[in-house]
PDB file of C-alpha atoms in Angstrom:
ATOM      1  CA  LEU A 469      14.208   9.079 -10.845  1.00 42.00           C
ATOM      2  CA  ARG A 470      12.771  10.662  -7.793  1.00 47.00           C
ATOM      3  CA  SER A 471       8.643  10.097  -9.263  1.00 57.00           C
ATOM      4  CA  GLY A 472       9.108   6.295 -10.061  1.00 60.00           C
ATOM      5  CA  LEU A 473      10.566   5.439  -6.805  1.00 58.00           C
ATOM      6  CA  SER A 474       8.289   7.242  -5.626  1.00 66.00           C
ATOM      7  CA  ALA A 475       5.489   5.437  -7.399  1.00 71.00           C
ATOM      8  CA  ALA A 476       6.940   2.120  -6.405  1.00 73.00           C
ATOM      9  CA  CYS A 477       6.249   3.514  -2.808  1.00 74.00           C
ATOM     10  CA  GLU A 478       2.552   3.581  -3.269  1.00 70.00           C
ATOM     11  CA  ILE A 479       2.449   0.299  -5.223  1.00 75.00           C
ATOM     12  CA  ILE A 480       3.590  -1.033  -2.494  1.00 71.00           C
ATOM     13  CA  ALA A 481       1.342   0.949  -0.316  1.00 69.00           C
ATOM     14  CA  ASP A 482      -1.780   0.403  -1.561  1.00 71.00           C
ATOM     15  CA  THR A 483      -0.880  -3.024  -2.403  1.00 77.00           C
ATOM     16  CA  ALA A 484       0.032  -4.099   1.118  1.00 74.00           C
ATOM     17  CA  LEU A 485      -3.133  -1.956   2.224  1.00 73.00           C
ATOM     18  CA  ASP A 486      -5.219  -3.202   0.798  1.00 76.00           C
ATOM     19  CA  GLN A 487      -3.947  -7.181   1.366  1.00 76.00           C
ATOM     20  CA  ILE A 488      -4.202  -6.110   4.578  1.00 72.00           C
ATOM     21  CA  ILE A 489      -7.146  -5.119   5.295  1.00 74.00           C
ATOM     22  CA  GLU A 490      -9.040  -7.842   2.901  1.00 77.00           C
ATOM     23  CA  LYS A 491      -6.977 -10.553   4.490  1.00 75.00           C
ATOM     24  CA  LEU A 492      -7.237  -9.175   8.345  1.00 71.00           C
ATOM     25  CA  LEU A 493     -10.605  -7.449   8.882  1.00 73.00           C
ATOM     26  CA  PRO A 494     -12.586 -10.713   8.550  1.00 74.00           C
ATOM     27  CA  MET A 495     -10.299 -11.808  11.545  1.00 72.00           C
ATOM     28  CA  PHE A 496     -10.861  -8.501  13.285  1.00 76.00           C
ATOM     29  CA  ASN A 497     -12.710 -10.048  16.422  1.00 80.00           C
ATOM     30  CA  PRO A 498     -13.646  -7.295  18.825  1.00 82.00           C
ATOM     31  CA  ASP A 499     -14.633  -9.331  21.511  1.00 80.00           C
ATOM     32  CA  THR A 500     -11.045 -11.543  20.887  1.00 78.00           C
ATOM     33  CA  ILE A 501      -9.042  -8.842  20.717  1.00 78.00           C
ATOM     34  CA  CYS A 502     -10.293  -6.548  23.749  1.00 79.00           C
ATOM     35  CA  LYS A 503     -10.062 -10.247  25.647  1.00 76.00           C
ATOM     36  CA  GLN A 504      -6.486 -10.830  24.401  1.00 75.00           C
ATOM     37  CA  ILE A 505      -5.483  -7.717  26.048  1.00 76.00           C
ATOM     38  CA  GLY A 506      -6.570  -7.731  29.299  1.00 74.00           C
ATOM     39  CA  ALA A 507      -9.330  -5.239  28.798  1.00 76.00           C
ATOM     40  CA  CYS A 508     -12.734  -8.012  29.509  1.00 76.00           C
ATOM     41  CA  PRO A 509     -10.725 -10.088  32.506  1.00 67.00           C
ATOM     42  CA  ALA A 510     -14.804 -11.708  32.914  1.00 61.00           C
ATOM     43  CA  LEU A 511     -14.264 -13.082  28.986  1.00 56.00           C
ATOM     44  CA  GLN A 512     -11.263 -15.689  29.823  1.00 54.00           C
ATOM     45  CA  ASN A 513     -11.676 -18.711  29.798  1.00 51.00           C
ATOM     46  CA  LEU A 514     -11.130 -20.247  33.203  1.00 49.00           C
ATOM     47  CA  TYR A 515     -10.811 -23.981  33.283  1.00 47.00           C
ATOM     48  CA  SER A 516     -10.571 -26.630  36.023  1.00 49.00           C
ATOM     49  CA  PRO A 517      -6.847 -27.963  35.965  1.00 53.00           C
ATOM     50  CA  ALA A 518      -6.691 -32.369  33.767  1.00 50.00           C
ATOM     51  CA  LYS A 519      -8.355 -35.322  36.622  1.00 52.00           C
ATOM     52  CA  VAL A 520      -5.268 -36.354  38.897  1.00 49.00           C
ATOM     53  CA  GLY A 521      -5.579 -39.645  38.083  1.00 55.00           C
ATOM     54  CA  ASP A 522      -5.979 -39.276  34.621  1.00 64.00           C
ATOM     55  CA  ASP A 523      -3.579 -41.331  33.042  1.00 73.00           C
ATOM     56  CA  SER A 524      -5.123 -42.237  29.501  1.00 84.00           C
ATOM     57  CA  PRO A 525      -2.393 -42.618  26.953  1.00 87.00           C
ATOM     58  CA  LEU A 526      -4.296 -39.694  25.230  1.00 88.00           C
ATOM     59  CA  CYS A 527      -3.666 -37.651  28.113  1.00 87.00           C
ATOM     60  CA  GLN A 528      -0.356 -39.252  28.681  1.00 87.00           C
ATOM     61  CA  GLY A 529       0.361 -38.426  25.064  1.00 90.00           C
ATOM     62  CA  CYS A 530      -0.672 -34.833  24.771  1.00 90.00           C
ATOM     63  CA  HIS A 531       1.548 -33.897  27.793  1.00 88.00           C
ATOM     64  CA  ASP A 532       4.375 -35.455  27.116  1.00 90.00           C
ATOM     65  CA  LEU A 533       4.083 -33.821  23.178  1.00 91.00           C
ATOM     66  CA  LEU A 534       3.136 -30.352  24.801  1.00 92.00           C
ATOM     67  CA  GLY A 535       5.806 -30.538  27.954  1.00 91.00           C
ATOM     68  CA  GLU A 536       8.401 -31.385  25.144  1.00 92.00           C
ATOM     69  CA  VAL A 537       7.396 -29.222  22.785  1.00 91.00           C
ATOM     70  CA  LYS A 538       7.533 -25.954  25.801  1.00 91.00           C
ATOM     71  CA  LYS A 539      10.756 -27.242  26.755  1.00 91.00           C
ATOM     72  CA  VAL A 540      12.290 -26.964  23.556  1.00 91.00           C
ATOM     73  CA  ALA A 541      11.150 -23.600  22.335  1.00 90.00           C
ATOM     74  CA  ASN A 542      13.002 -22.411  26.211  1.00 90.00           C
ATOM     75  CA  ASP A 543      16.088 -24.035  24.839  1.00 90.00           C
ATOM     76  CA  PRO A 544      18.472 -21.114  23.972  1.00 90.00           C
ATOM     77  CA  ASP A 545      19.178 -23.048  20.689  1.00 89.00           C
ATOM     78  CA  THR A 546      16.020 -23.072  19.160  1.00 87.00           C
ATOM     79  CA  ILE A 547      15.228 -19.314  20.301  1.00 85.00           C
ATOM     80  CA  THR A 548      18.670 -18.194  18.595  1.00 87.00           C
ATOM     81  CA  ILE A 549      17.376 -20.353  14.979  1.00 87.00           C
ATOM     82  CA  ASN A 550      14.129 -18.852  15.327  1.00 84.00           C
ATOM     83  CA  LYS A 551      16.116 -14.971  14.655  1.00 83.00           C
ATOM     84  CA  ASP A 552      17.677 -16.131  11.634  1.00 86.00           C
ATOM     85  CA  LEU A 553      14.313 -17.837  10.569  1.00 86.00           C
ATOM     86  CA  ALA A 554      12.587 -14.616   8.691  1.00 85.00           C
ATOM     87  CA  PRO A 555      15.692 -13.537   6.500  1.00 86.00           C
ATOM     88  CA  VAL A 556      15.643 -17.760   5.063  1.00 85.00           C
ATOM     89  CA  ILE A 557      11.369 -17.683   4.776  1.00 84.00           C
ATOM     90  CA  CYS A 558      11.433 -14.485   2.561  1.00 83.00           C
ATOM     91  CA  GLU A 559      13.854 -15.530   0.063  1.00 82.00           C
ATOM     92  CA  LEU A 560      11.643 -17.893  -0.471  1.00 81.00           C
ATOM     93  CA  VAL A 561       8.080 -15.031  -1.101  1.00 77.00           C
ATOM     94  CA  SER A 562       8.070 -11.883  -2.409  1.00 73.00           C
ATOM     95  CA  ILE A 563       6.348  -9.193   0.147  1.00 74.00           C
ATOM     96  CA  PRO A 564       6.628  -5.882   1.400  1.00 74.00           C
ATOM     97  CA  PHE A 565       7.635  -6.234   4.407  1.00 79.00           C
ATOM     98  CA  CYS A 566       8.038  -9.638   4.686  1.00 83.00           C
ATOM     99  CA  ASN A 567      11.534  -9.997   7.401  1.00 83.00           C
ATOM    100  CA  SER A 568       9.482  -7.622   9.852  1.00 85.00           C
ATOM    101  CA  LEU A 569       6.218  -9.438   9.723  1.00 84.00           C
ATOM    102  CA  VAL A 570       7.186 -12.656   9.578  1.00 84.00           C
ATOM    103  CA  THR A 571      10.526 -11.976  12.012  1.00 86.00           C
ATOM    104  CA  ARG A 572       6.430 -10.972  14.606  1.00 87.00           C
ATOM    105  CA  LEU A 573       4.836 -13.374  13.607  1.00 86.00           C
ATOM    106  CA  LEU A 574       8.248 -16.108  14.524  1.00 87.00           C
ATOM    107  CA  GLU A 575       8.659 -14.528  17.949  1.00 89.00           C
ATOM    108  CA  ASP A 576       4.967 -14.207  18.768  1.00 88.00           C
ATOM    109  CA  GLY A 577       5.109 -17.972  18.311  1.00 88.00           C
ATOM    110  CA  LEU A 578       7.861 -19.393  20.211  1.00 88.00           C
ATOM    111  CA  VAL A 579       6.543 -16.883  23.271  1.00 89.00           C
ATOM    112  CA  LYS A 580       3.291 -18.606  22.818  1.00 89.00           C
ATOM    113  CA  ALA A 581       4.852 -21.859  23.109  1.00 90.00           C
ATOM    114  CA  GLN A 582       7.418 -21.214  25.972  1.00 90.00           C
ATOM    115  CA  ASN A 583       4.467 -19.946  28.032  1.00 90.00           C
ATOM    116  CA  LEU A 584       1.955 -22.451  27.438  1.00 88.00           C
ATOM    117  CA  ASN A 585       0.310 -24.221  29.758  1.00 87.00           C
ATOM    118  CA  VAL A 586       0.274 -27.743  28.957  1.00 87.00           C
ATOM    119  CA  ASP A 587      -2.577 -29.147  31.298  1.00 85.00           C
ATOM    120  CA  LYS A 588      -5.349 -26.167  29.866  1.00 83.00           C
ATOM    121  CA  THR A 589      -4.189 -27.046  26.542  1.00 86.00           C
ATOM    122  CA  CYS A 590      -4.653 -31.195  26.977  1.00 87.00           C
ATOM    123  CA  VAL A 591      -7.938 -30.107  28.321  1.00 83.00           C
ATOM    124  CA  THR A 592      -9.077 -27.346  26.090  1.00 83.00           C
ATOM    125  CA  LEU A 593      -7.791 -29.966  23.606  1.00 85.00           C
ATOM    126  CA  LYS A 594     -10.059 -32.685  25.550  1.00 84.00           C
ATOM    127  CA  ALA A 595      -7.346 -35.291  25.503  1.00 86.00           C
ATOM    128  CA  CYS A 596      -7.411 -34.841  29.000  1.00 85.00           C
ATOM    129  CA  GLU A 597     -10.253 -34.560  31.095  1.00 82.00           C
ATOM    130  CA  GLY A 598     -11.302 -31.019  33.206  1.00 75.00           C
ATOM    131  CA  GLU A 599     -13.699 -28.887  32.255  1.00 64.00           C
ATOM    132  CA  VAL A 600     -13.175 -25.896  30.499  1.00 58.00           C
ATOM    133  CA  GLN A 601     -15.788 -22.106  30.545  1.00 52.00           C
ATOM    134  CA  ASN A 602     -16.536 -19.434  29.123  1.00 48.00           C
ATOM    135  CA  VAL A 603     -17.107 -16.237  31.738  1.00 45.00           C
ATOM    136  CA  ALA A 604     -19.034 -13.800  31.050  1.00 45.00           C
ATOM    137  CA  ASP A 605     -21.598 -12.458  33.788  1.00 42.00           C
ATOM    138  CA  LYS A 606     -20.469  -9.360  33.921  1.00 42.00           C
ATOM    139  CA  VAL A 607     -18.102  -6.823  31.960  1.00 45.00           C
ATOM    140  CA  GLY A 608     -17.094  -4.044  33.044  1.00 48.00           C
ATOM    141  CA  ASP A 609     -16.532  -0.325  31.461  1.00 69.00           C
ATOM    142  CA  THR A 610     -13.603  -0.477  30.097  1.00 80.00           C
ATOM    143  CA  CYS A 611     -14.334  -3.732  27.783  1.00 81.00           C
ATOM    144  CA  SER A 612     -17.919  -2.607  26.568  1.00 82.00           C
ATOM    145  CA  GLU A 613     -15.679   0.247  25.451  1.00 84.00           C
ATOM    146  CA  CYS A 614     -12.991  -1.413  24.227  1.00 84.00           C
ATOM    147  CA  THR A 615     -15.422  -3.512  22.110  1.00 82.00           C
ATOM    148  CA  MET A 616     -16.658  -0.350  21.504  1.00 85.00           C
ATOM    149  CA  ILE A 617     -14.018   0.970  19.510  1.00 86.00           C
ATOM    150  CA  ALA A 618     -12.499  -1.833  18.068  1.00 84.00           C
ATOM    151  CA  GLY A 619     -15.991  -2.852  16.177  1.00 84.00           C
ATOM    152  CA  GLU A 620     -16.101   1.480  15.237  1.00 86.00           C
ATOM    153  CA  VAL A 621     -12.294   0.986  13.512  1.00 83.00           C
ATOM    154  CA  ILE A 622     -13.504  -2.519  11.723  1.00 81.00           C
ATOM    155  CA  THR A 623     -16.651   0.089  10.377  1.00 84.00           C
ATOM    156  CA  LEU A 624     -14.009   2.383   9.561  1.00 82.00           C
ATOM    157  CA  LEU A 625     -11.812   0.666   7.407  1.00 79.00           C
ATOM    158  CA  GLU A 626     -14.616  -1.229   6.054  1.00 82.00           C
ATOM    159  CA  ASN A 627     -15.662   2.625   4.437  1.00 83.00           C
ATOM    160  CA  GLN A 628     -13.963   3.341   0.803  1.00 84.00           C
ATOM    161  CA  GLU A 629     -13.704   7.133   1.999  1.00 86.00           C
ATOM    162  CA  VAL A 630     -12.131   6.381   4.404  1.00 81.00           C
ATOM    163  CA  ASP A 631      -9.887   3.951   2.302  1.00 80.00           C
ATOM    164  CA  SER A 632      -8.773   7.032   0.301  1.00 82.00           C
ATOM    165  CA  LEU A 633      -7.908   8.727   2.925  1.00 82.00           C
ATOM    166  CA  ILE A 634      -5.044   5.852   4.164  1.00 79.00           C
ATOM    167  CA  LYS A 635      -4.429   5.954   0.779  1.00 77.00           C
ATOM    168  CA  GLU A 636      -3.733   9.862   0.223  1.00 79.00           C
ATOM    169  CA  ALA A 637      -1.706   9.699   3.788  1.00 81.00           C
ATOM    170  CA  ILE A 638       0.741   7.157   1.811  1.00 77.00           C
ATOM    171  CA  SER A 639       0.810   9.196  -1.429  1.00 75.00           C
ATOM    172  CA  GLU A 640       2.419  12.451   0.571  1.00 76.00           C
ATOM    173  CA  ILE A 641       4.471   9.552   3.008  1.00 76.00           C
ATOM    174  CA  CYS A 642       5.590   8.275  -0.649  1.00 75.00           C
ATOM    175  CA  THR A 643       6.719  11.402  -1.340  1.00 73.00           C
ATOM    176  CA  VAL A 644       9.261  12.134   1.594  1.00 71.00           C
ATOM    177  CA  LEU A 645      10.525   8.387   2.116  1.00 63.00           C
ATOM    178  CA  PRO A 646      14.110   7.416   0.229  1.00 58.00           C
ATOM    179  CA  ILE A 647      12.243   4.377  -1.124  1.00 51.00           C
TER     180      ILE A 647
END
């Protein structure tokens, strides 16, 4: 029975690893990752807020909609409902580690909605007049190092030898896990 469980663990881990690498690797952009974690502050988008007096229906509608999204996201009932959604969603799909993955995605989405910058978003969506600029004049050492490391991670994850080593390590872990 133990070897059957170990084999099941390996199949799940191998399948999940292949799916993660196949689906996420194309979205892994070193510049974007380093910008998001704050290693490249010079790459942050700067914007001038919506112009005072921009009372166009589109701008007003954008502010109303996103303001309501932000308000609902900060409501205690929404936070409670958000915590209960993962098990409901995971009943509909059979993905390994679904509950923890969906919970994390929902939490991240809720935090982004709670911290939504309505002015900036409406300007970025071009619903309001304003300006968004990507400023990349000075990139510091931390940014360069982060980008280099992230690029190396991509190279390693695309390497079949590394893939084999990861799968070997997973096989070893599966022999000791009670799965």
